[in-house]
């Protein structure tokens, strides 16, 4: 426990510094994005028929929320806000704290991506073992090809293909939105069914796009383990196949757990294209809107959240590895 | 076999969830025939925001004009009378002959969705709130054209609003009618008790007035952020709930014309880009959608969906190829004219906007429909700039350009390339520029199309004078000043603040067009910026000769080459509802393109039997 606590403290300190660095970099990058949202809003109002003077006043009122002061003052205020978990107020949603907007959107990203990632992981490692064991047969070939194929297809192509099959041709699943508004929100079958129904295609896209990576990685890992002496020894000793299989799986899966923890860290930021295609209201979808609206506060908050997620996942991965891998534990204890 | 089993399992899961989702007790209506549920999008405002309040002033607010939020009247886009409107919360109104006041009579049976009556006090509070936002008739900018002076509650059903005649505007009544009416019993806390005293002070001069104006602007921020605990609507519908994908509105039983409101529910679908709207339309999901630019193949697929119909009408907007005259060789009118003779506008429109535009008959600064109403005698006399290579060559030669090896070059022999800019995503503009490029190249003028990342960046760089040639929306009717201020306003050097016109040199204060301050038209020197400013306070009779002069100036001087006049193209579906209006003046209402709620509340839309 002492070892884990020591490692955790070190990781948290490094993570804190990294968050500050990323926050600083993203603050200055975002504040240098060209394009004037005020001019765009003014144009829209005038094009819509508002008198120019009135449009000018309306824009002044609307963007009264923009931070003023020097860039340095804005920066110190921004960093100070971080310590209070205050990410500022959204420009495009006046009066709404950025943190509220982000937490509202995060649930629509985390749950489907988590479901898709875990599904692909489970299917990928199981089929990866078979692909390794049967690597000289047709089944092994077919599994490996399916992995390579799906690994190479971009997420947005998969999303469009699934939309075409299940929404357009078969018409069995909705291709946009998160839930049908006609259902009363709550723990009722209709609402929950609608939630699942709308999440199926995004989850399937995440799962299929990640599956290829898992199956190939697992196959490679198993093939490496298969050549190890202890497996040969076990087979020569005439141990049951199920026990040998357990040996193989336990040793081969170890590096994949690290990959899993790291990929979970990308949960918050890895869904931009899929959310855009399925009109799914998560963080990626929010980020696109924030860029279009030049909502600097929201953009900064979203980047920060993605950064924090990645850093935390790294910490968890490392700690997890420390717990499950006796070699790491013993190495640390010796030193 | 195992893969087949996986597919079967997935389909089974999909079918199970679909069946499960069909079991809700709350699901009423449906998307099938017979009315019930009306499905649409808010074309003026992409992206639903579930956490946004039911506040019409919040840019992401869940308040839907014509459905859950009501205006005093629904202003039309009449070609020559900007004050025409359909009744809203005001059942009728009288405009003083000299345009100095409008007296509004409220709907006698109007009630809020909580059963309380809509009164003149609601209207007065709503006008106070409108002042905090810089609404057209309720501006606190000193000397602003068409600003209201006094708001008087005559009786619980009558309100009189007078215009500050120091700088009157012919569209003052339009500005008043365009006011959103809010319930005082919900919103009164956003204005302080001394608001009207503050407003009086703000209209004056000096430090106190400035302070009062700042306070009112500060109140504007409070108004935008205000979140009513629940939606209280005087419209035909009231917001029931909203999630990030959809918003549901249900019928307001207290609405004064509830008996004639056909749909029981309205569902707004979320969208973030044109592609999603196209998909909704192709799937036949939408009962109504305002115009969304679509390429020809998409438009054809939309038309093929059962029940879909495209309705076309007048849209007071045109697009022009605008020149930065502070850059050579565009400072020379003969270069601009030569280009006008080389560009076949019919072909450009056919390629870029075959459904949403009609080729500009000439280039006058006015939409051709409005031009026929405002300047019918002048219009036939204007140069049409029909494609004519010989005339183009003559103009280029007069500008001193030289032709070498079949290519036009600048007078000193250096290369000339027409560099056109457009924001990426504006597919019709980009198609137009590509077409123009090929036409120009064919005629020996080198050309290129440069895309800019997005619209805010495009505008910033355009205003900074970085482009030689860009596209610019113009002819924004229906009022004469709004039509011409795009050519002879701030972007061309003339700032009209509080009725005073000042000219800035090219490159200063947003003057990116850089045209001359005076032009000779028909042997007479005119200042187009000052003439345009005059339109802000001219009545119809006085405006006509000025518009004729400005149209001639635009036609001969060509600050822009007007390419096509937009057509108001809307999509409706006849499978579930009927009664769609085809009248130009009410196809596009006031400041937006979301009229279907207005059509519904007027009782025009009927459920299909």
JSON list of C-alpha atoms in Angstrom, two decimals, chain B residues 44-119:
[
{"chain": "B", "resi": 44, "resn": "UNK", "atom": "CA", "xyz": [-32.66, 30.52, -37.45]},
{"chain": "B", "resi": 45, "resn": "UNK", "atom": "CA", "xyz": [-30.89, 28.82, -34.60]},
{"chain": "B", "resi": 46, "resn": "UNK", "atom": "CA", "xyz": [-28.97, 25.58, -35.02]},
{"chain": "B", "resi": 47, "resn": "UNK", "atom": "CA", "xyz": [-28.24, 23.46, -31.98]},
{"chain": "B", "resi": 48, "resn": "UNK", "atom": "CA", "xyz": [-30.79, 22.90, -29.23]},
{"chain": "B", "resi": 49, "resn": "UNK", "atom": "CA", "xyz": [-29.41, 23.46, -25.75]},
{"chain": "B", "resi": 50, "resn": "UNK", "atom": "CA", "xyz": [-31.23, 21.42, -23.13]},
{"chain": "B", "resi": 51, "resn": "UNK", "atom": "CA", "xyz": [-30.00, 23.50, -20.22]},
{"chain": "B", "resi": 52, "resn": "UNK", "atom": "CA", "xyz": [-30.91, 26.86, -21.78]},
{"chain": "B", "resi": 53, "resn": "UNK", "atom": "CA", "xyz": [-33.87, 28.72, -20.26]},
{"chain": "B", "resi": 54, "resn": "UNK", "atom": "CA", "xyz": [-37.20, 29.45, -21.95]},
{"chain": "B", "resi": 55, "resn": "UNK", "atom": "CA", "xyz": [-35.97, 32.96, -22.64]},
{"chain": "B", "resi": 56, "resn": "UNK", "atom": "CA", "xyz": [-36.42, 34.54, -26.08]},
{"chain": "B", "resi": 57, "resn": "UNK", "atom": "CA", "xyz": [-33.44, 36.85, -25.57]},
{"chain": "B", "resi": 58, "resn": "UNK", "atom": "CA", "xyz": [-31.00, 34.07, -24.75]},
{"chain": "B", "resi": 59, "resn": "UNK", "atom": "CA", "xyz": [-29.22, 33.05, -27.97]},
{"chain": "B", "resi": 60, "resn": "UNK", "atom": "CA", "xyz": [-29.71, 29.37, -27.14]},
{"chain": "B", "resi": 61, "resn": "UNK", "atom": "CA", "xyz": [-32.97, 29.89, -25.26]},
{"chain": "B", "resi": 62, "resn": "UNK", "atom": "CA", "xyz": [-35.75, 27.35, -25.58]},
{"chain": "B", "resi": 63, "resn": "UNK", "atom": "CA", "xyz": [-38.30, 29.85, -26.70]},
{"chain": "B", "resi": 64, "resn": "UNK", "atom": "CA", "xyz": [-39.71, 29.43, -30.18]},
{"chain": "B", "resi": 65, "resn": "UNK", "atom": "CA", "xyz": [-41.13, 32.48, -31.99]},
{"chain": "B", "resi": 66, "resn": "UNK", "atom": "CA", "xyz": [-44.62, 31.93, -33.30]},
{"chain": "B", "resi": 67, "resn": "UNK", "atom": "CA", "xyz": [-45.03, 28.79, -31.20]},
{"chain": "B", "resi": 68, "resn": "UNK", "atom": "CA", "xyz": [-44.28, 29.55, -27.56]},
{"chain": "B", "resi": 69, "resn": "UNK", "atom": "CA", "xyz": [-43.22, 33.19, -27.74]},
{"chain": "B", "resi": 70, "resn": "UNK", "atom": "CA", "xyz": [-45.42, 35.88, -29.17]},
{"chain": "B", "resi": 71, "resn": "UNK", "atom": "CA", "xyz": [-44.77, 39.25, -30.69]},
{"chain": "B", "resi": 72, "resn": "UNK", "atom": "CA", "xyz": [-47.14, 42.19, -30.85]},
{"chain": "B", "resi": 73, "resn": "UNK", "atom": "CA", "xyz": [-47.46, 41.54, -34.58]},
{"chain": "B", "resi": 74, "resn": "UNK", "atom": "CA", "xyz": [-45.77, 39.39, -37.16]},
{"chain": "B", "resi": 75, "resn": "UNK", "atom": "CA", "xyz": [-44.19, 41.80, -39.59]},
{"chain": "B", "resi": 76, "resn": "UNK", "atom": "CA", "xyz": [-44.34, 40.95, -43.27]},
{"chain": "B", "resi": 77, "resn": "UNK", "atom": "CA", "xyz": [-41.84, 41.54, -46.00]},
{"chain": "B", "resi": 78, "resn": "UNK", "atom": "CA", "xyz": [-44.01, 43.78, -48.10]},
{"chain": "B", "resi": 79, "resn": "UNK", "atom": "CA", "xyz": [-41.97, 45.24, -50.94]},
{"chain": "B", "resi": 80, "resn": "UNK", "atom": "CA", "xyz": [-42.67, 48.90, -50.22]},
{"chain": "B", "resi": 81, "resn": "UNK", "atom": "CA", "xyz": [-44.44, 49.08, -46.85]},
{"chain": "B", "resi": 82, "resn": "UNK", "atom": "CA", "xyz": [-42.26, 47.74, -44.04]},
{"chain": "B", "resi": 83, "resn": "UNK", "atom": "CA", "xyz": [-45.00, 48.30, -41.45]},
{"chain": "B", "resi": 84, "resn": "UNK", "atom": "CA", "xyz": [-47.41, 45.68, -42.71]},
{"chain": "B", "resi": 85, "resn": "UNK", "atom": "CA", "xyz": [-47.95, 42.82, -40.26]},
{"chain": "B", "resi": 86, "resn": "UNK", "atom": "CA", "xyz": [-50.24, 39.99, -39.25]},
{"chain": "B", "resi": 87, "resn": "UNK", "atom": "CA", "xyz": [-51.85, 40.25, -35.82]},
{"chain": "B", "resi": 88, "resn": "UNK", "atom": "CA", "xyz": [-50.07, 38.74, -32.86]},
{"chain": "B", "resi": 89, "resn": "UNK", "atom": "CA", "xyz": [-50.72, 39.79, -29.27]},
{"chain": "B", "resi": 90, "resn": "UNK", "atom": "CA", "xyz": [-51.91, 43.04, -30.81]},
{"chain": "B", "resi": 91, "resn": "UNK", "atom": "CA", "xyz": [-55.22, 42.29, -32.53]},
{"chain": "B", "resi": 92, "resn": "UNK", "atom": "CA", "xyz": [-55.16, 45.62, -34.36]},
{"chain": "B", "resi": 93, "resn": "UNK", "atom": "CA", "xyz": [-53.26, 48.91, -34.43]},
{"chain": "B", "resi": 94, "resn": "UNK", "atom": "CA", "xyz": [-53.41, 52.41, -35.77]},
{"chain": "B", "resi": 95, "resn": "UNK", "atom": "CA", "xyz": [-50.39, 54.22, -37.11]},
{"chain": "B", "resi": 96, "resn": "UNK", "atom": "CA", "xyz": [-50.52, 58.04, -37.01]},
{"chain": "B", "resi": 97, "resn": "UNK", "atom": "CA", "xyz": [-50.47, 59.58, -40.51]},
{"chain": "B", "resi": 98, "resn": "UNK", "atom": "CA", "xyz": [-47.13, 61.26, -39.80]},
{"chain": "B", "resi": 99, "resn": "UNK", "atom": "CA", "xyz": [-45.78, 57.98, -38.36]},
{"chain": "B", "resi": 100, "resn": "UNK", "atom": "CA", "xyz": [-45.32, 59.65, -34.97]},
{"chain": "B", "resi": 101, "resn": "UNK", "atom": "CA", "xyz": [-47.20, 57.01, -32.95]},
{"chain": "B", "resi": 102, "resn": "UNK", "atom": "CA", "xyz": [-48.73, 53.59, -33.02]},
{"chain": "B", "resi": 103, "resn": "UNK", "atom": "CA", "xyz": [-51.70, 52.65, -30.84]},
{"chain": "B", "resi": 104, "resn": "UNK", "atom": "CA", "xyz": [-52.09, 48.95, -30.22]},
{"chain": "B", "resi": 105, "resn": "UNK", "atom": "CA", "xyz": [-55.27, 47.10, -29.20]},
{"chain": "B", "resi": 106, "resn": "UNK", "atom": "CA", "xyz": [-54.50, 43.76, -27.58]},
{"chain": "B", "resi": 107, "resn": "UNK", "atom": "CA", "xyz": [-56.30, 40.49, -28.30]},
{"chain": "B", "resi": 108, "resn": "UNK", "atom": "CA", "xyz": [-59.35, 40.60, -26.00]},
{"chain": "B", "resi": 109, "resn": "UNK", "atom": "CA", "xyz": [-59.09, 36.91, -25.08]},
{"chain": "B", "resi": 110, "resn": "UNK", "atom": "CA", "xyz": [-55.33, 36.58, -24.86]},
{"chain": "B", "resi": 111, "resn": "UNK", "atom": "CA", "xyz": [-54.17, 34.60, -21.84]},
{"chain": "B", "resi": 112, "resn": "UNK", "atom": "CA", "xyz": [-50.88, 33.18, -20.63]},
{"chain": "B", "resi": 113, "resn": "UNK", "atom": "CA", "xyz": [-50.55, 29.42, -20.41]},
{"chain": "B", "resi": 114, "resn": "UNK", "atom": "CA", "xyz": [-51.07, 29.66, -16.63]},
{"chain": "B", "resi": 115, "resn": "UNK", "atom": "CA", "xyz": [-54.49, 31.19, -17.21]},
{"chain": "B", "resi": 116, "resn": "UNK", "atom": "CA", "xyz": [-53.63, 34.83, -16.37]},
{"chain": "B", "resi": 117, "resn": "UNK", "atom": "CA", "xyz": [-54.77, 37.46, -18.88]},
{"chain": "B", "resi": 118, "resn": "UNK", "atom": "CA", "xyz": [-52.30, 39.24, -21.15]},
{"chain": "B", "resi": 119, "resn": "UNK", "atom": "CA", "xyz": [-52.50, 42.95, -20.34]}
]
